[in-house]
JSON list of C-alpha atoms in Angstrom, two decimals:
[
{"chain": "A", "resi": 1, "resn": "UNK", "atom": "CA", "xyz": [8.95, 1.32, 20.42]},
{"chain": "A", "resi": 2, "resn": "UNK", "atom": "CA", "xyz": [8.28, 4.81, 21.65]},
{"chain": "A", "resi": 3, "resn": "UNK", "atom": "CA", "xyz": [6.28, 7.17, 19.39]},
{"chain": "A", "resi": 4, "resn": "UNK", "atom": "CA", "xyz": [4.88, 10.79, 19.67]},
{"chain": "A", "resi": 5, "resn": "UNK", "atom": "CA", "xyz": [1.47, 10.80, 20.38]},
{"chain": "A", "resi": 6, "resn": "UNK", "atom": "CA", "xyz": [-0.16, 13.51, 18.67]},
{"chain": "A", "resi": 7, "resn": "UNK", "atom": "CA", "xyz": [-2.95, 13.32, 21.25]},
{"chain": "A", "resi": 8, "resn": "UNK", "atom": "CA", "xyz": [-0.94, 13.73, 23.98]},
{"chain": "A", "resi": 9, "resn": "UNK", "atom": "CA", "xyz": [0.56, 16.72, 21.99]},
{"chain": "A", "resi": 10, "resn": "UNK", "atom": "CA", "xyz": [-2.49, 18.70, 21.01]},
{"chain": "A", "resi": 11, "resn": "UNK", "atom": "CA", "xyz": [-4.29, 18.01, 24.35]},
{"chain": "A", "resi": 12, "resn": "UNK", "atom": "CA", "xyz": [-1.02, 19.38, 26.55]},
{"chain": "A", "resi": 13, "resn": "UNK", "atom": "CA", "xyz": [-0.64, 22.22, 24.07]},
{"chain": "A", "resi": 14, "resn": "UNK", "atom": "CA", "xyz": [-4.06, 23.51, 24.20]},
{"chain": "A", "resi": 15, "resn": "UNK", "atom": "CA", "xyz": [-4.43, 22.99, 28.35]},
{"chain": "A", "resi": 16, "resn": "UNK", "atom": "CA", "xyz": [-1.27, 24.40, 28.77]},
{"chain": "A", "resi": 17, "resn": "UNK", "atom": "CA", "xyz": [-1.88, 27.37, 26.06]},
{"chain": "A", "resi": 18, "resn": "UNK", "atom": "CA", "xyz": [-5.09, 28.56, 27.80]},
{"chain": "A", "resi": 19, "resn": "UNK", "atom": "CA", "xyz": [-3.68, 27.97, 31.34]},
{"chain": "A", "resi": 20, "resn": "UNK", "atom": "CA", "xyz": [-1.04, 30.85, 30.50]},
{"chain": "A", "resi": 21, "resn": "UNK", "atom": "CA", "xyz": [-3.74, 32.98, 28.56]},
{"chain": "A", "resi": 22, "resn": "UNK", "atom": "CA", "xyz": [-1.93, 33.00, 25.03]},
{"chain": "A", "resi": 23, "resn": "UNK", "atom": "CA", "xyz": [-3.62, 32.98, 22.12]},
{"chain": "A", "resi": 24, "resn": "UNK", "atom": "CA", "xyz": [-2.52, 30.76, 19.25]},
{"chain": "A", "resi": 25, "resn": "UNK", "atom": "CA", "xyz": [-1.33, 33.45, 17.35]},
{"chain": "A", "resi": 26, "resn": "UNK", "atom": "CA", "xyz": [0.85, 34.38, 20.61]},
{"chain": "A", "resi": 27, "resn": "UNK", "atom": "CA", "xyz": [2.14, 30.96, 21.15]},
{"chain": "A", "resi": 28, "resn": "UNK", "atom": "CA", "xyz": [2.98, 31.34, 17.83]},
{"chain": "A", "resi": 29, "resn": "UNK", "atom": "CA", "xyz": [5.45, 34.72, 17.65]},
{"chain": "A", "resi": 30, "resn": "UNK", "atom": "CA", "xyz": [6.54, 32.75, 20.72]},
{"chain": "A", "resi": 31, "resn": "UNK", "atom": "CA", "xyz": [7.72, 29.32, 19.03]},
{"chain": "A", "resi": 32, "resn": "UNK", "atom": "CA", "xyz": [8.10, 30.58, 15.77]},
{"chain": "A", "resi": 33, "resn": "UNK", "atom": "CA", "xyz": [5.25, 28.10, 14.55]},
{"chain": "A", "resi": 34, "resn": "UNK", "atom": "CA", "xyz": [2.53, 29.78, 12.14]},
{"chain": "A", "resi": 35, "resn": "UNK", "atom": "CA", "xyz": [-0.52, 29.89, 14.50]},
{"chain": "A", "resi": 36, "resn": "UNK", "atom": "CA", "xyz": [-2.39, 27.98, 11.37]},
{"chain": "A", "resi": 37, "resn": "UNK", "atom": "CA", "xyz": [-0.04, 25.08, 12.75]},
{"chain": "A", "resi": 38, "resn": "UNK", "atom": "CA", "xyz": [-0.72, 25.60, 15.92]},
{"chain": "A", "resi": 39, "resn": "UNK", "atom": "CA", "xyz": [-4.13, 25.27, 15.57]},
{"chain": "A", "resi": 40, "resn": "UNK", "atom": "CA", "xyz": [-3.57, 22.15, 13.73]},
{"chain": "A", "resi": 41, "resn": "UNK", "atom": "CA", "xyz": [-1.45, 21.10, 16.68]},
{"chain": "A", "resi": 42, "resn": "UNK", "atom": "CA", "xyz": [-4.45, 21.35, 18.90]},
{"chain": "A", "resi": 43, "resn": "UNK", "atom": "CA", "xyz": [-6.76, 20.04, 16.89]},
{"chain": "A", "resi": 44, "resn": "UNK", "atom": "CA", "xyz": [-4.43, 16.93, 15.93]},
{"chain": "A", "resi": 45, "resn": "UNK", "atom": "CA", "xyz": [-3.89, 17.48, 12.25]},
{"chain": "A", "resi": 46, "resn": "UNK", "atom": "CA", "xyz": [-0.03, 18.04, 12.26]},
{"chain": "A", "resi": 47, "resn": "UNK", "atom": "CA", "xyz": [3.13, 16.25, 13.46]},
{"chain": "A", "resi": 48, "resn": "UNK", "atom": "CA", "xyz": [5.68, 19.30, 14.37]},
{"chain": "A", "resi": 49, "resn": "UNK", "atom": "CA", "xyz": [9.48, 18.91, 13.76]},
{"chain": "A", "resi": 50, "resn": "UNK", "atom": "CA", "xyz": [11.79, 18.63, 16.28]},
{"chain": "A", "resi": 51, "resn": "UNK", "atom": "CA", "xyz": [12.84, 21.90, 16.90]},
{"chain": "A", "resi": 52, "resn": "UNK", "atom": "CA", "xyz": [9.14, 22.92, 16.67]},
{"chain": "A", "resi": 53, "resn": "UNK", "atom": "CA", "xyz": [8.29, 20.24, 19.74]},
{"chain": "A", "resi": 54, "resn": "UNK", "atom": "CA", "xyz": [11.62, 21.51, 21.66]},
{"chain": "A", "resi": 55, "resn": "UNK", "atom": "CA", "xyz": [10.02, 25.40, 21.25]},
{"chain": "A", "resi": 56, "resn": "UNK", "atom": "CA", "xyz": [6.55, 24.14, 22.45]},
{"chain": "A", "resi": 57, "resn": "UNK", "atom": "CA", "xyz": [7.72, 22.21, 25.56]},
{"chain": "A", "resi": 58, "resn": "UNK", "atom": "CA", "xyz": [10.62, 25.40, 26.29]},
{"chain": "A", "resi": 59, "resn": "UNK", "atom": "CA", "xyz": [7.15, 28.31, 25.99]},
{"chain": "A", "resi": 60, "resn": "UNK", "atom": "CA", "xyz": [4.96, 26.08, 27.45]},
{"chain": "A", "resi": 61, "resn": "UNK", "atom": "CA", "xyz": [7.49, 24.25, 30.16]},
{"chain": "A", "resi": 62, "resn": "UNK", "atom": "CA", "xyz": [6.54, 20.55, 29.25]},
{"chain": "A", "resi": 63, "resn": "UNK", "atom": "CA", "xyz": [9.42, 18.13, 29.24]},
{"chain": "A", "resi": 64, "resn": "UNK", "atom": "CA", "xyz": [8.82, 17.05, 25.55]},
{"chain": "A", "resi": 65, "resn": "UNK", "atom": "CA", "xyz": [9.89, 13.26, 26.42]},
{"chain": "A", "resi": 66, "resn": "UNK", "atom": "CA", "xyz": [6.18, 13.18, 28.08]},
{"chain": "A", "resi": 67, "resn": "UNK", "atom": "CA", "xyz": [4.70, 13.38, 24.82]},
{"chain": "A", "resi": 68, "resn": "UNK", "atom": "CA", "xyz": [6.08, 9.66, 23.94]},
{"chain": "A", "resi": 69, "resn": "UNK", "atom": "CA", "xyz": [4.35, 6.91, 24.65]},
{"chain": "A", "resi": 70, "resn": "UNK", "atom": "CA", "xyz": [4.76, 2.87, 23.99]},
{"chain": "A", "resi": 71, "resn": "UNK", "atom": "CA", "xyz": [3.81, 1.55, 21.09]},
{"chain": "A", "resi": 72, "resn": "UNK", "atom": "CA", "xyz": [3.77, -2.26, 19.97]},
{"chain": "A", "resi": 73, "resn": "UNK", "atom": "CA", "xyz": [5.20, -3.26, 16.80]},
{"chain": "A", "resi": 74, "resn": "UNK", "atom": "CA", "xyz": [2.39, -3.67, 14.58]},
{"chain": "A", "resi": 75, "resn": "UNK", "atom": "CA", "xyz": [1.62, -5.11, 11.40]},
{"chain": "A", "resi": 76, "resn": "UNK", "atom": "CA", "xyz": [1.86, -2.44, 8.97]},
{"chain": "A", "resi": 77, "resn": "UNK", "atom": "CA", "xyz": [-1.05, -3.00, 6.85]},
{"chain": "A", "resi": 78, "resn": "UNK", "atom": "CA", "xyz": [-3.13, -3.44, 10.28]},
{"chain": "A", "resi": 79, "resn": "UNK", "atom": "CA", "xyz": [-1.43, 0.06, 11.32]},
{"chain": "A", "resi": 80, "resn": "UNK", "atom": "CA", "xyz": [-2.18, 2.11, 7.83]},
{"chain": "A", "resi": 81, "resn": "UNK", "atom": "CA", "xyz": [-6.23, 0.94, 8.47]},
{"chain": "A", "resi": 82, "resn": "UNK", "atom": "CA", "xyz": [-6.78, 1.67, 11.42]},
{"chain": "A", "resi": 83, "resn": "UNK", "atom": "CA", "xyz": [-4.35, 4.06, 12.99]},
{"chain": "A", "resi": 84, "resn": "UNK", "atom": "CA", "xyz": [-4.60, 6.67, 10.25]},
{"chain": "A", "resi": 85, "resn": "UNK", "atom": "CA", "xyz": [-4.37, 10.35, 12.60]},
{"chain": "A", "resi": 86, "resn": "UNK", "atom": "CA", "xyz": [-6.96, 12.31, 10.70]},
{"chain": "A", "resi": 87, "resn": "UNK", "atom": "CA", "xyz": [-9.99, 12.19, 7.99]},
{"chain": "A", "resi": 88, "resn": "UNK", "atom": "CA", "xyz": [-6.99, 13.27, 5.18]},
{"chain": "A", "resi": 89, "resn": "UNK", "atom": "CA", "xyz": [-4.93, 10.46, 6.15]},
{"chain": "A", "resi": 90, "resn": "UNK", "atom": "CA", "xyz": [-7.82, 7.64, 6.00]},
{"chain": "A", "resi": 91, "resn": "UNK", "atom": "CA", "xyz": [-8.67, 9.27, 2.76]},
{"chain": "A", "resi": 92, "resn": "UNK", "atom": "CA", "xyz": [-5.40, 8.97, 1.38]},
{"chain": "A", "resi": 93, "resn": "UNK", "atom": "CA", "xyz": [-4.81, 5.40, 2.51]},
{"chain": "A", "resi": 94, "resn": "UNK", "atom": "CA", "xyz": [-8.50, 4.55, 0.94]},
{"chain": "A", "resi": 95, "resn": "UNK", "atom": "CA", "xyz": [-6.99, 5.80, -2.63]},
{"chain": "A", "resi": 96, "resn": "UNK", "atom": "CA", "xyz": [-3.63, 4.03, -2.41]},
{"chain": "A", "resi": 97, "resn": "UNK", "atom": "CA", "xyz": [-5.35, 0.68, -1.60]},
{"chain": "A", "resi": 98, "resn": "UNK", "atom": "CA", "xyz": [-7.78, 1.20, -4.36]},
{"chain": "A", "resi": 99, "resn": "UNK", "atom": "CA", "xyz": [-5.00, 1.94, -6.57]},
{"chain": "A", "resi": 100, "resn": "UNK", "atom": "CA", "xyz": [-3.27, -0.72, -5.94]},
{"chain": "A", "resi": 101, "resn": "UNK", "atom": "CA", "xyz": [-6.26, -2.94, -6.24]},
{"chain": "A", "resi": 102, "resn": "UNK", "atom": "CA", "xyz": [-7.17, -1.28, -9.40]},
{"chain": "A", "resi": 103, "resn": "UNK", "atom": "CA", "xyz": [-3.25, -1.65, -11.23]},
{"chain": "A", "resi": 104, "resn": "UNK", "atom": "CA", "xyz": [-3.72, -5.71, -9.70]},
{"chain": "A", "resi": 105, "resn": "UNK", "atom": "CA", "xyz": [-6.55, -6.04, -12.08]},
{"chain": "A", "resi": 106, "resn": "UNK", "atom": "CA", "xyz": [-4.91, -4.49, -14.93]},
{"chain": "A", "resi": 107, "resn": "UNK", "atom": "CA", "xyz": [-2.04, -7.03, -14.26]},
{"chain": "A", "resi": 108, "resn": "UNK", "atom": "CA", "xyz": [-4.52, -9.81, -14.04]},
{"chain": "A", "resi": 109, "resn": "UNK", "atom": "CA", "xyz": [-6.78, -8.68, -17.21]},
{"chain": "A", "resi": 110, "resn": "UNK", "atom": "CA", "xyz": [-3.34, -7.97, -19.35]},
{"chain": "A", "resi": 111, "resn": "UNK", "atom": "CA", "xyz": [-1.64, -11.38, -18.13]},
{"chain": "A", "resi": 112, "resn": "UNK", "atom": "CA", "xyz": [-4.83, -12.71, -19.62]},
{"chain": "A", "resi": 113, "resn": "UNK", "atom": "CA", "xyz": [-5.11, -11.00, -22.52]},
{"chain": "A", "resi": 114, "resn": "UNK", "atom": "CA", "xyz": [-1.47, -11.97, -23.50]},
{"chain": "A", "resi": 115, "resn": "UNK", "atom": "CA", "xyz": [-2.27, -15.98, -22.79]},
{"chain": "A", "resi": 116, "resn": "UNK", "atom": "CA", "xyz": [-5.02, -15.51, -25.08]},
{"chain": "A", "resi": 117, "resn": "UNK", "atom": "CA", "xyz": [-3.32, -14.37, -27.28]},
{"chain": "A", "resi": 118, "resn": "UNK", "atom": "CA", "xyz": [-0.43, -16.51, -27.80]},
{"chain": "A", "resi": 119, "resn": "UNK", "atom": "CA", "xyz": [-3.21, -19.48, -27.77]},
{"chain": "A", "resi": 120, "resn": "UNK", "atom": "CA", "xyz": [-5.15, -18.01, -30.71]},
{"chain": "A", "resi": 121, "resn": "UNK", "atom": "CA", "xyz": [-1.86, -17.79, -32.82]}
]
């Protein structure tokens, strides 16, 4: 499976920004892509569209298909723990397992609550 590597991305778009002097805010009127993103781009804190990677690798003159790279099927709970892209993501993940963790108790505590009960009656 071939995925965009956001490292790949942000490291070609920065070398290749400075290389032909523009500054993000250039690259930006350039590509259309608020230099806010851009600078998110670089620093590997945002996944561009399409059309946004196709404007990149046209300014910049990087074949876009570069930016791919092999990827191994993983197992998805392995891939959400590990593999999370930036501090927001990890962050994110951290809550929706302790969510879920949290509504498993609830389950458990009501199931028992419920079995009590219908013994006491």
């Amino acid at each position: 499976m071939r995925t965009l590597s956001v490292k790949k991305l942000a490291e070609t778009v920065t070398k290749l920004r400075e290389e032909k002097g523009y500054t993000k805010e250039e690259l930006g009127n350039l590509t259309g892509i608020n230099r806010i993103m851009i600078g998110r781009i670089e620093r590997e804190d945002f996944m561009p569209s399409i059309v946004q990677l196709e404007e990149l690798g046209k300014v910049l003159e990087f074949d876009i298909i570069e930016m791919f790279t092999d990827r191994e099927k993983t197992n998805s709970f392995v891939a959400l723990r590990s593999e999370a892209l930036n501090e927001a993501e990890e962050e994110g993940v951290d809550k929706l397992f302790k969510m879920m963790i949290s509504l498993r108790q609830q389950i458990m505590l009501r199931r028992k609550f419920e079995n009590e009960s219908i013994n006491n009656a």
